[in-house]
Amino acid sequence: MRAIACGGWFRSIISAGQLNMKRPLKEVIPHVNLWRKGELVQPIDVPQHLYTEKFYLGDFGLSMKLGDLVIQKGYPPMPFCSPDRLHRQGPSFACDMWSYMVIFARLYFGYLPFPDQGQGEVSSMAKCLGPLPEQWKGLYTHSGALDSWYDQHQIPDPKYSLAAKI
């Protein structure tokens, strides 16, 4: 069984086979006029004996308390890392929300919203969402940054939009 990237506690539960990770059960949300049918997802059932006082979702081993002045070194796994962290921006609630969005998309849809596809996740993000902020050019933390990621004249490719993927 392959574990998704989450906190160490969750990984250990998955690898021990103590948690049944079938695709979540979904139920249509009634009486709401959405562009696409909304669905409720049944939460996973964690056995009572595995409960603890603290639970961290998707901390990737980089958790920090609010107000900490020392920033943890390292990055979340590439598919879950926000584009701003990959451009030398500090951690923020927006970074956390990005990672949660990717985790929940992976759990709900069964695939990552910004797959590598041979060109890297950032290329997939730019193709889907449009260019990254121009002021980030030259700040990419890894090798292989493309000028096209920051070209403000680029428009998202409708074939790769989030709506098309859903």
Short mmCIF file of N, CA and C in Angstrom, two decimals:
data_model
loop_
_atom_site.label_atom_id
_atom_site.label_comp_id
_atom_site.label_asym_id
_atom_site.label_seq_id
_atom_site.Cartn_x
_atom_site.Cartn_y
_atom_site.Cartn_z
N MET A 1 0.85 -1.17 0.00
CA MET A 1 0.00 0.00 0.00
C MET A 1 0.89 1.23 0.00
N ARG A 2 0.63 2.20 -0.87
CA ARG A 2 1.45 3.41 -0.98
C ARG A 2 0.85 4.51 -0.13
N ALA A 3 1.65 5.14 0.69
CA ALA A 3 1.18 6.22 1.55
C ALA A 3 1.28 7.55 0.81
N ILE A 4 0.28 8.39 1.01
CA ILE A 4 0.40 9.75 0.50
C ILE A 4 1.29 10.52 1.45
N ALA A 5 1.83 11.63 0.98
CA ALA A 5 2.74 12.40 1.83
C ALA A 5 1.96 13.14 2.89
N CYS A 6 2.08 12.72 4.12
CA CYS A 6 1.46 13.38 5.25
C CYS A 6 2.43 13.31 6.41
N GLY A 7 1.97 13.69 7.57
CA GLY A 7 2.83 13.65 8.73
C GLY A 7 3.31 12.24 9.04
N GLY A 8 4.38 12.15 9.82
CA GLY A 8 4.98 10.87 10.16
C GLY A 8 4.01 9.92 10.84
N TRP A 9 3.15 10.45 11.73
CA TRP A 9 2.17 9.61 12.41
C TRP A 9 1.29 8.91 11.40
N PHE A 10 0.76 9.67 10.44
CA PHE A 10 -0.15 9.13 9.44
C PHE A 10 0.56 8.09 8.59
N ARG A 11 1.80 8.39 8.18
CA ARG A 11 2.58 7.44 7.38
C ARG A 11 2.77 6.13 8.12
N SER A 12 3.06 6.20 9.42
CA SER A 12 3.29 4.97 10.18
C SER A 12 2.02 4.15 10.29
N ILE A 13 0.88 4.80 10.39
CA ILE A 13 -0.40 4.09 10.46
C ILE A 13 -0.67 3.39 9.13
N ILE A 14 -0.44 4.11 8.03
CA ILE A 14 -0.67 3.54 6.71
C ILE A 14 0.24 2.33 6.49
N SER A 15 1.54 2.50 6.77
CA SER A 15 2.48 1.42 6.50
C SER A 15 2.23 0.22 7.40
N ALA A 16 1.68 0.45 8.58
CA ALA A 16 1.36 -0.66 9.47
C ALA A 16 0.07 -1.36 9.04
N GLY A 17 -0.62 -0.81 8.06
CA GLY A 17 -1.85 -1.42 7.57
C GLY A 17 -3.00 -1.30 8.55
N GLN A 18 -2.92 -0.34 9.47
CA GLN A 18 -3.96 -0.21 10.49
C GLN A 18 -5.10 0.70 10.06
N LEU A 19 -5.00 1.29 8.89
CA LEU A 19 -6.02 2.21 8.43
C LEU A 19 -6.44 1.82 7.03
N ASN A 20 -7.71 1.61 6.83
CA ASN A 20 -8.21 1.20 5.52
C ASN A 20 -8.37 2.45 4.66
N MET A 21 -7.53 2.60 3.63
CA MET A 21 -7.55 3.81 2.81
C MET A 21 -8.22 3.57 1.46
N LYS A 22 -9.46 3.18 1.48
CA LYS A 22 -10.21 3.07 0.23
C LYS A 22 -10.61 4.47 -0.19
N ARG A 23 -11.02 4.61 -1.45
CA ARG A 23 -11.47 5.91 -1.93
C ARG A 23 -12.63 6.39 -1.06
N PRO A 24 -12.66 7.67 -0.66
CA PRO A 24 -13.71 8.16 0.23
C PRO A 24 -15.10 8.00 -0.38
N LEU A 25 -16.05 7.75 0.50
CA LEU A 25 -17.44 7.68 0.06
C LEU A 25 -17.93 9.11 -0.14
N LYS A 26 -18.70 9.33 -1.21
CA LYS A 26 -19.17 10.68 -1.51
C LYS A 26 -20.69 10.69 -1.54
N GLU A 27 -21.24 11.82 -1.18
CA GLU A 27 -22.68 11.99 -1.19
C GLU A 27 -22.99 13.36 -1.78
N VAL A 28 -23.94 13.43 -2.71
CA VAL A 28 -24.28 14.69 -3.37
C VAL A 28 -24.86 15.67 -2.35
N ILE A 29 -24.45 16.93 -2.44
CA ILE A 29 -25.00 17.98 -1.57
C ILE A 29 -26.32 18.44 -2.19
N PRO A 30 -27.43 18.24 -1.49
CA PRO A 30 -28.73 18.60 -2.07
C PRO A 30 -29.03 20.10 -1.93
N HIS A 31 -29.90 20.59 -2.77
CA HIS A 31 -30.46 21.95 -2.68
C HIS A 31 -29.44 23.06 -2.83
N VAL A 32 -28.36 22.83 -3.55
CA VAL A 32 -27.38 23.87 -3.81
C VAL A 32 -27.13 23.91 -5.30
N ASN A 33 -27.25 25.11 -5.90
CA ASN A 33 -27.07 25.24 -7.34
C ASN A 33 -25.62 25.60 -7.64
N LEU A 34 -24.80 24.58 -7.89
CA LEU A 34 -23.39 24.77 -8.18
C LEU A 34 -23.13 24.52 -9.65
N TRP A 35 -21.98 25.01 -10.17
CA TRP A 35 -21.63 24.76 -11.57
C TRP A 35 -21.37 23.28 -11.79
N ARG A 36 -21.03 22.58 -10.72
CA ARG A 36 -20.81 21.14 -10.77
C ARG A 36 -21.40 20.58 -9.49
N LYS A 37 -21.96 19.40 -9.55
CA LYS A 37 -22.55 18.82 -8.35
C LYS A 37 -21.53 18.78 -7.22
N GLY A 38 -21.91 19.35 -6.08
CA GLY A 38 -21.03 19.29 -4.92
C GLY A 38 -21.20 17.96 -4.21
N GLU A 39 -20.17 17.54 -3.52
CA GLU A 39 -20.24 16.26 -2.82
C GLU A 39 -19.62 16.39 -1.44
N LEU A 40 -20.21 15.68 -0.49
CA LEU A 40 -19.63 15.56 0.83
C LEU A 40 -18.76 14.31 0.84
N VAL A 41 -17.64 14.38 1.49
CA VAL A 41 -16.76 13.22 1.58
C VAL A 41 -16.80 12.69 3.00
N GLN A 42 -16.99 11.39 3.12
CA GLN A 42 -17.01 10.77 4.43
C GLN A 42 -15.61 10.78 5.01
N PRO A 43 -15.46 11.21 6.25
CA PRO A 43 -14.12 11.23 6.84
C PRO A 43 -13.60 9.81 7.06
N ILE A 44 -12.26 9.68 7.15
CA ILE A 44 -11.70 8.37 7.42
C ILE A 44 -12.06 7.97 8.84
N ASP A 45 -12.13 6.71 9.10
CA ASP A 45 -12.46 6.19 10.42
C ASP A 45 -11.17 5.75 11.10
N VAL A 46 -10.70 6.56 12.03
CA VAL A 46 -9.47 6.24 12.76
C VAL A 46 -9.86 5.46 14.01
N PRO A 47 -9.31 4.27 14.20
CA PRO A 47 -9.64 3.48 15.39
C PRO A 47 -9.34 4.25 16.67
N GLN A 48 -10.21 4.08 17.66
CA GLN A 48 -10.12 4.80 18.93
C GLN A 48 -8.75 4.65 19.59
N HIS A 49 -8.16 3.47 19.52
CA HIS A 49 -6.88 3.25 20.22
C HIS A 49 -5.72 4.03 19.58
N LEU A 50 -5.95 4.63 18.41
CA LEU A 50 -4.90 5.40 17.75
C LEU A 50 -5.02 6.90 18.02
N TYR A 51 -6.06 7.32 18.75
CA TYR A 51 -6.23 8.74 19.05
C TYR A 51 -5.13 9.23 19.97
N THR A 52 -4.70 10.46 19.77
CA THR A 52 -3.73 11.10 20.66
C THR A 52 -4.25 12.50 20.96
N GLU A 53 -3.54 13.20 21.82
CA GLU A 53 -3.93 14.57 22.17
C GLU A 53 -3.66 15.55 21.02
N LYS A 54 -2.65 15.25 20.21
CA LYS A 54 -2.28 16.16 19.13
C LYS A 54 -2.37 15.43 17.80
N PHE A 55 -2.73 16.17 16.77
CA PHE A 55 -2.79 15.60 15.43
C PHE A 55 -2.34 16.66 14.45
N TYR A 56 -1.43 16.31 13.57
CA TYR A 56 -0.92 17.24 12.58
C TYR A 56 -1.21 16.69 11.20
N LEU A 57 -1.90 17.44 10.40
CA LEU A 57 -2.20 17.03 9.03
C LEU A 57 -1.21 17.69 8.09
N GLY A 58 -0.47 16.88 7.38
CA GLY A 58 0.41 17.40 6.34
C GLY A 58 1.52 18.30 6.83
N ASP A 59 2.09 17.99 7.99
CA ASP A 59 3.16 18.86 8.49
C ASP A 59 4.48 18.63 7.77
N PHE A 60 4.64 17.50 7.10
CA PHE A 60 5.84 17.18 6.33
C PHE A 60 7.12 17.31 7.16
N GLY A 61 6.98 17.22 8.49
CA GLY A 61 8.14 17.35 9.35
C GLY A 61 8.67 18.76 9.45
N LEU A 62 7.90 19.75 9.01
CA LEU A 62 8.35 21.15 9.00
C LEU A 62 7.48 22.04 9.89
N SER A 63 6.77 21.45 10.83
CA SER A 63 5.87 22.23 11.68
C SER A 63 6.63 23.28 12.48
N MET A 64 5.94 24.38 12.73
CA MET A 64 6.49 25.41 13.61
C MET A 64 5.33 26.09 14.30
N LYS A 65 5.59 26.64 15.47
CA LYS A 65 4.56 27.34 16.22
C LYS A 65 4.44 28.76 15.70
N LEU A 66 3.23 29.33 15.83
CA LEU A 66 3.03 30.73 15.47
C LEU A 66 3.99 31.59 16.28
N GLY A 67 4.62 32.51 15.63
CA GLY A 67 5.53 33.41 16.31
C GLY A 67 6.97 32.92 16.38
N ASP A 68 7.22 31.65 15.97
CA ASP A 68 8.60 31.17 15.94
C ASP A 68 9.41 32.03 14.98
N LEU A 69 10.57 32.46 15.42
CA LEU A 69 11.43 33.27 14.57
C LEU A 69 12.34 32.43 13.70
N VAL A 70 12.59 31.20 14.13
CA VAL A 70 13.46 30.30 13.37
C VAL A 70 12.61 29.52 12.37
N ILE A 71 12.95 29.65 11.10
CA ILE A 71 12.23 28.94 10.04
C ILE A 71 12.92 27.61 9.80
N GLN A 72 12.12 26.54 9.79
CA GLN A 72 12.67 25.21 9.54
C GLN A 72 13.32 25.17 8.16
N LYS A 73 14.45 24.51 8.06
CA LYS A 73 15.10 24.33 6.77
C LYS A 73 14.41 23.19 6.04
N GLY A 74 14.35 23.29 4.74
CA GLY A 74 13.74 22.24 3.94
C GLY A 74 12.43 22.68 3.34
N TYR A 75 11.86 21.79 2.56
CA TYR A 75 10.61 22.06 1.85
C TYR A 75 9.72 20.83 1.94
N PRO A 76 8.42 21.03 1.80
CA PRO A 76 7.55 19.86 1.67
C PRO A 76 7.91 19.10 0.40
N PRO A 77 7.43 17.87 0.24
CA PRO A 77 7.66 17.17 -1.02
C PRO A 77 7.18 18.03 -2.19
N MET A 78 7.92 18.03 -3.27
CA MET A 78 7.68 18.93 -4.40
C MET A 78 6.22 19.01 -4.85
N PRO A 79 5.49 17.91 -4.99
CA PRO A 79 4.10 18.05 -5.46
C PRO A 79 3.21 18.84 -4.51
N PHE A 80 3.59 18.95 -3.24
CA PHE A 80 2.76 19.61 -2.24
C PHE A 80 3.28 20.99 -1.84
N CYS A 81 4.40 21.40 -2.38
CA CYS A 81 5.04 22.66 -2.00
C CYS A 81 4.44 23.82 -2.79
N SER A 82 4.12 24.89 -2.08
CA SER A 82 3.53 26.06 -2.74
C SER A 82 4.59 26.76 -3.59
N PRO A 83 4.17 27.40 -4.69
CA PRO A 83 5.14 28.06 -5.57
C PRO A 83 5.91 29.18 -4.87
N ASP A 84 5.30 29.84 -3.90
CA ASP A 84 6.02 30.92 -3.21
C ASP A 84 7.18 30.38 -2.37
N ARG A 85 7.01 29.23 -1.73
CA ARG A 85 8.12 28.64 -0.97
C ARG A 85 9.26 28.25 -1.89
N LEU A 86 8.93 27.86 -3.13
CA LEU A 86 9.96 27.49 -4.11
C LEU A 86 10.66 28.72 -4.68
N HIS A 87 10.21 29.90 -4.27
CA HIS A 87 10.82 31.16 -4.73
C HIS A 87 11.28 32.00 -3.54
N ARG A 88 11.82 31.32 -2.54
CA ARG A 88 12.47 31.94 -1.38
C ARG A 88 11.55 32.84 -0.55
N GLN A 89 10.25 32.58 -0.59
CA GLN A 89 9.32 33.31 0.25
C GLN A 89 9.15 32.53 1.55
N GLY A 90 8.95 33.22 2.65
CA GLY A 90 8.82 32.56 3.95
C GLY A 90 7.52 31.79 4.08
N PRO A 91 7.46 30.90 5.07
CA PRO A 91 6.22 30.15 5.30
C PRO A 91 5.09 31.10 5.69
N SER A 92 3.87 30.73 5.33
CA SER A 92 2.71 31.56 5.63
C SER A 92 1.47 30.67 5.65
N PHE A 93 0.36 31.26 6.08
CA PHE A 93 -0.90 30.52 6.04
C PHE A 93 -1.26 30.17 4.60
N ALA A 94 -0.91 31.04 3.66
CA ALA A 94 -1.19 30.77 2.24
C ALA A 94 -0.43 29.53 1.78
N CYS A 95 0.81 29.37 2.22
CA CYS A 95 1.58 28.16 1.88
C CYS A 95 0.90 26.92 2.43
N ASP A 96 0.44 27.01 3.69
CA ASP A 96 -0.25 25.88 4.30
C ASP A 96 -1.52 25.55 3.53
N MET A 97 -2.28 26.58 3.15
CA MET A 97 -3.53 26.34 2.42
C MET A 97 -3.24 25.70 1.06
N TRP A 98 -2.17 26.11 0.40
CA TRP A 98 -1.79 25.49 -0.87
C TRP A 98 -1.55 24.00 -0.67
N SER A 99 -0.74 23.67 0.34
CA SER A 99 -0.42 22.26 0.59
C SER A 99 -1.67 21.47 0.94
N TYR A 100 -2.55 22.04 1.77
CA TYR A 100 -3.80 21.35 2.11
C TYR A 100 -4.65 21.14 0.86
N MET A 101 -4.71 22.15 0.01
CA MET A 101 -5.49 22.04 -1.23
C MET A 101 -4.98 20.87 -2.07
N VAL A 102 -3.67 20.75 -2.20
CA VAL A 102 -3.10 19.67 -3.00
C VAL A 102 -3.37 18.32 -2.35
N ILE A 103 -3.22 18.25 -1.01
CA ILE A 103 -3.50 16.99 -0.30
C ILE A 103 -4.95 16.58 -0.50
N PHE A 104 -5.88 17.52 -0.30
CA PHE A 104 -7.29 17.18 -0.41
C PHE A 104 -7.68 16.84 -1.85
N ALA A 105 -7.09 17.53 -2.82
CA ALA A 105 -7.34 17.17 -4.22
C ALA A 105 -6.86 15.76 -4.50
N ARG A 106 -5.70 15.42 -3.97
CA ARG A 106 -5.15 14.06 -4.16
C ARG A 106 -6.06 13.02 -3.52
N LEU A 107 -6.54 13.30 -2.31
CA LEU A 107 -7.44 12.36 -1.63
C LEU A 107 -8.78 12.25 -2.35
N TYR A 108 -9.34 13.38 -2.76
CA TYR A 108 -10.69 13.40 -3.33
C TYR A 108 -10.71 12.88 -4.77
N PHE A 109 -9.81 13.39 -5.61
CA PHE A 109 -9.84 13.03 -7.02
C PHE A 109 -8.99 11.80 -7.34
N GLY A 110 -8.04 11.51 -6.47
CA GLY A 110 -7.17 10.36 -6.71
C GLY A 110 -5.93 10.70 -7.52
N TYR A 111 -5.72 11.97 -7.82
CA TYR A 111 -4.52 12.39 -8.56
C TYR A 111 -4.14 13.80 -8.14
N LEU A 112 -2.90 14.17 -8.44
CA LEU A 112 -2.40 15.50 -8.09
C LEU A 112 -2.91 16.54 -9.09
N PRO A 113 -3.26 17.74 -8.63
CA PRO A 113 -3.74 18.77 -9.56
C PRO A 113 -2.64 19.34 -10.46
N PHE A 114 -1.38 19.24 -10.03
CA PHE A 114 -0.26 19.79 -10.81
C PHE A 114 0.82 18.71 -10.97
N PRO A 115 0.56 17.72 -11.82
CA PRO A 115 1.52 16.62 -11.96
C PRO A 115 2.79 17.06 -12.68
N ASP A 116 3.85 16.33 -12.48
CA ASP A 116 5.15 16.64 -13.07
C ASP A 116 5.10 16.61 -14.60
N GLN A 117 4.58 15.59 -15.21
CA GLN A 117 4.46 15.43 -16.67
C GLN A 117 5.77 15.68 -17.40
N GLY A 118 6.90 15.39 -16.74
CA GLY A 118 8.19 15.50 -17.39
C GLY A 118 8.80 16.89 -17.42
N GLN A 119 8.02 17.93 -17.09
CA GLN A 119 8.54 19.30 -17.11
C GLN A 119 8.59 19.92 -15.72
N GLY A 120 8.16 19.20 -14.72
CA GLY A 120 8.16 19.71 -13.35
C GLY A 120 6.81 20.26 -12.94
N GLU A 121 6.59 20.25 -11.63
CA GLU A 121 5.32 20.71 -11.08
C GLU A 121 5.08 22.19 -11.34
N VAL A 122 6.14 23.01 -11.29
CA VAL A 122 5.96 24.45 -11.48
C VAL A 122 5.50 24.74 -12.91
N SER A 123 6.02 24.02 -13.88
CA SER A 123 5.55 24.18 -15.26
C SER A 123 4.07 23.83 -15.36
N SER A 124 3.67 22.77 -14.65
CA SER A 124 2.26 22.37 -14.64
C SER A 124 1.39 23.44 -13.99
N MET A 125 1.89 24.05 -12.91
CA MET A 125 1.15 25.13 -12.24
C MET A 125 0.96 26.31 -13.18
N ALA A 126 2.03 26.73 -13.86
CA ALA A 126 1.96 27.89 -14.75
C ALA A 126 1.05 27.60 -15.94
N LYS A 127 1.09 26.38 -16.45
CA LYS A 127 0.23 26.01 -17.57
C LYS A 127 -1.24 26.03 -17.16
N CYS A 128 -1.51 25.64 -15.92
CA CYS A 128 -2.88 25.55 -15.42
C CYS A 128 -3.40 26.89 -14.90
N LEU A 129 -2.59 27.61 -14.12
CA LEU A 129 -3.05 28.80 -13.41
C LEU A 129 -2.59 30.12 -14.01
N GLY A 130 -1.61 30.06 -14.91
CA GLY A 130 -1.07 31.29 -15.47
C GLY A 130 0.30 31.59 -14.89
N PRO A 131 0.90 32.72 -15.30
CA PRO A 131 2.27 33.02 -14.90
C PRO A 131 2.42 33.30 -13.41
N LEU A 132 3.61 33.02 -12.92
CA LEU A 132 3.97 33.37 -11.55
C LEU A 132 4.30 34.86 -11.50
N PRO A 133 4.31 35.46 -10.31
CA PRO A 133 4.65 36.89 -10.23
C PRO A 133 6.02 37.19 -10.84
N GLU A 134 6.08 38.22 -11.62
CA GLU A 134 7.31 38.59 -12.32
C GLU A 134 8.47 38.86 -11.35
N GLN A 135 8.15 39.41 -10.17
CA GLN A 135 9.21 39.73 -9.21
C GLN A 135 9.87 38.48 -8.62
N TRP A 136 9.31 37.30 -8.85
CA TRP A 136 9.92 36.05 -8.39
C TRP A 136 11.00 35.54 -9.34
N LYS A 137 11.07 36.09 -10.52
CA LYS A 137 12.06 35.62 -11.50
C LYS A 137 13.46 35.73 -10.91
N GLY A 138 14.23 34.65 -11.01
CA GLY A 138 15.58 34.59 -10.47
C GLY A 138 15.64 34.11 -9.03
N LEU A 139 14.49 33.85 -8.41
CA LEU A 139 14.47 33.42 -7.01
C LEU A 139 14.18 31.93 -6.84
N TYR A 140 13.98 31.20 -7.93
CA TYR A 140 13.63 29.77 -7.84
C TYR A 140 14.74 29.02 -7.11
N THR A 141 14.35 28.16 -6.18
CA THR A 141 15.31 27.49 -5.30
C THR A 141 16.00 26.29 -5.94
N HIS A 142 15.52 25.81 -7.04
CA HIS A 142 16.11 24.66 -7.71
C HIS A 142 16.64 25.10 -9.08
N SER A 143 17.37 24.23 -9.74
CA SER A 143 17.83 24.56 -11.09
C SER A 143 16.71 24.28 -12.09
N GLY A 144 16.80 24.89 -13.25
CA GLY A 144 15.84 24.60 -14.32
C GLY A 144 14.65 25.52 -14.42
N ALA A 145 14.69 26.69 -13.80
CA ALA A 145 13.58 27.64 -13.92
C ALA A 145 13.45 28.09 -15.38
N LEU A 146 12.22 28.26 -15.82
CA LEU A 146 11.96 28.70 -17.19
C LEU A 146 11.45 30.14 -17.20
N ASP A 147 11.93 30.94 -18.14
CA ASP A 147 11.46 32.33 -18.26
C ASP A 147 9.95 32.38 -18.50
N SER A 148 9.42 31.38 -19.17
CA SER A 148 7.98 31.37 -19.50
C SER A 148 7.11 31.34 -18.25
N TRP A 149 7.62 30.85 -17.13
CA TRP A 149 6.83 30.83 -15.90
C TRP A 149 6.45 32.23 -15.43
N TYR A 150 7.27 33.22 -15.77
CA TYR A 150 7.08 34.58 -15.27
C TYR A 150 6.60 35.55 -16.35
N ASP A 151 6.41 35.06 -17.55
CA ASP A 151 5.99 35.90 -18.68
C ASP A 151 4.53 36.29 -18.49
N GLN A 152 4.29 37.54 -18.18
CA GLN A 152 2.94 38.01 -17.86
C GLN A 152 2.01 38.04 -19.07
N HIS A 153 2.55 37.76 -20.25
CA HIS A 153 1.71 37.69 -21.45
C HIS A 153 1.19 36.27 -21.69
N GLN A 154 1.71 35.31 -20.93
CA GLN A 154 1.23 33.93 -21.03
C GLN A 154 -0.16 33.84 -20.43
N ILE A 155 -1.00 33.04 -21.03
CA ILE A 155 -2.33 32.81 -20.46
C ILE A 155 -2.44 31.32 -20.14
N PRO A 156 -3.25 30.97 -19.14
CA PRO A 156 -3.42 29.55 -18.81
C PRO A 156 -3.97 28.78 -20.01
N ASP A 157 -3.54 27.55 -20.15
CA ASP A 157 -4.01 26.68 -21.22
C ASP A 157 -5.33 26.06 -20.78
N PRO A 158 -6.46 26.35 -21.45
CA PRO A 158 -7.76 25.83 -21.02
C PRO A 158 -7.81 24.30 -20.94
N LYS A 159 -6.98 23.62 -21.75
CA LYS A 159 -6.96 22.15 -21.69
C LYS A 159 -6.42 21.65 -20.36
N TYR A 160 -5.65 22.48 -19.68
CA TYR A 160 -5.02 22.07 -18.42
C TYR A 160 -5.57 22.83 -17.21
N SER A 161 -6.70 23.52 -17.38
CA SER A 161 -7.28 24.27 -16.26
C SER A 161 -7.79 23.29 -15.19
N LEU A 162 -7.98 23.81 -13.98
CA LEU A 162 -8.51 22.95 -12.92
C LEU A 162 -9.89 22.43 -13.29
N ALA A 163 -10.70 23.26 -13.91
CA ALA A 163 -12.04 22.82 -14.32
C ALA A 163 -11.96 21.67 -15.31
N ALA A 164 -11.02 21.72 -16.24
CA ALA A 164 -10.86 20.63 -17.21
C ALA A 164 -10.38 19.35 -16.54
N LYS A 165 -9.56 19.49 -15.51
CA LYS A 165 -9.05 18.32 -14.80
C LYS A 165 -10.12 17.64 -13.96
N ILE A 166 -11.04 18.45 -13.47
CA ILE A 166 -12.10 17.90 -12.62
C ILE A 166 -13.11 17.20 -13.49
#
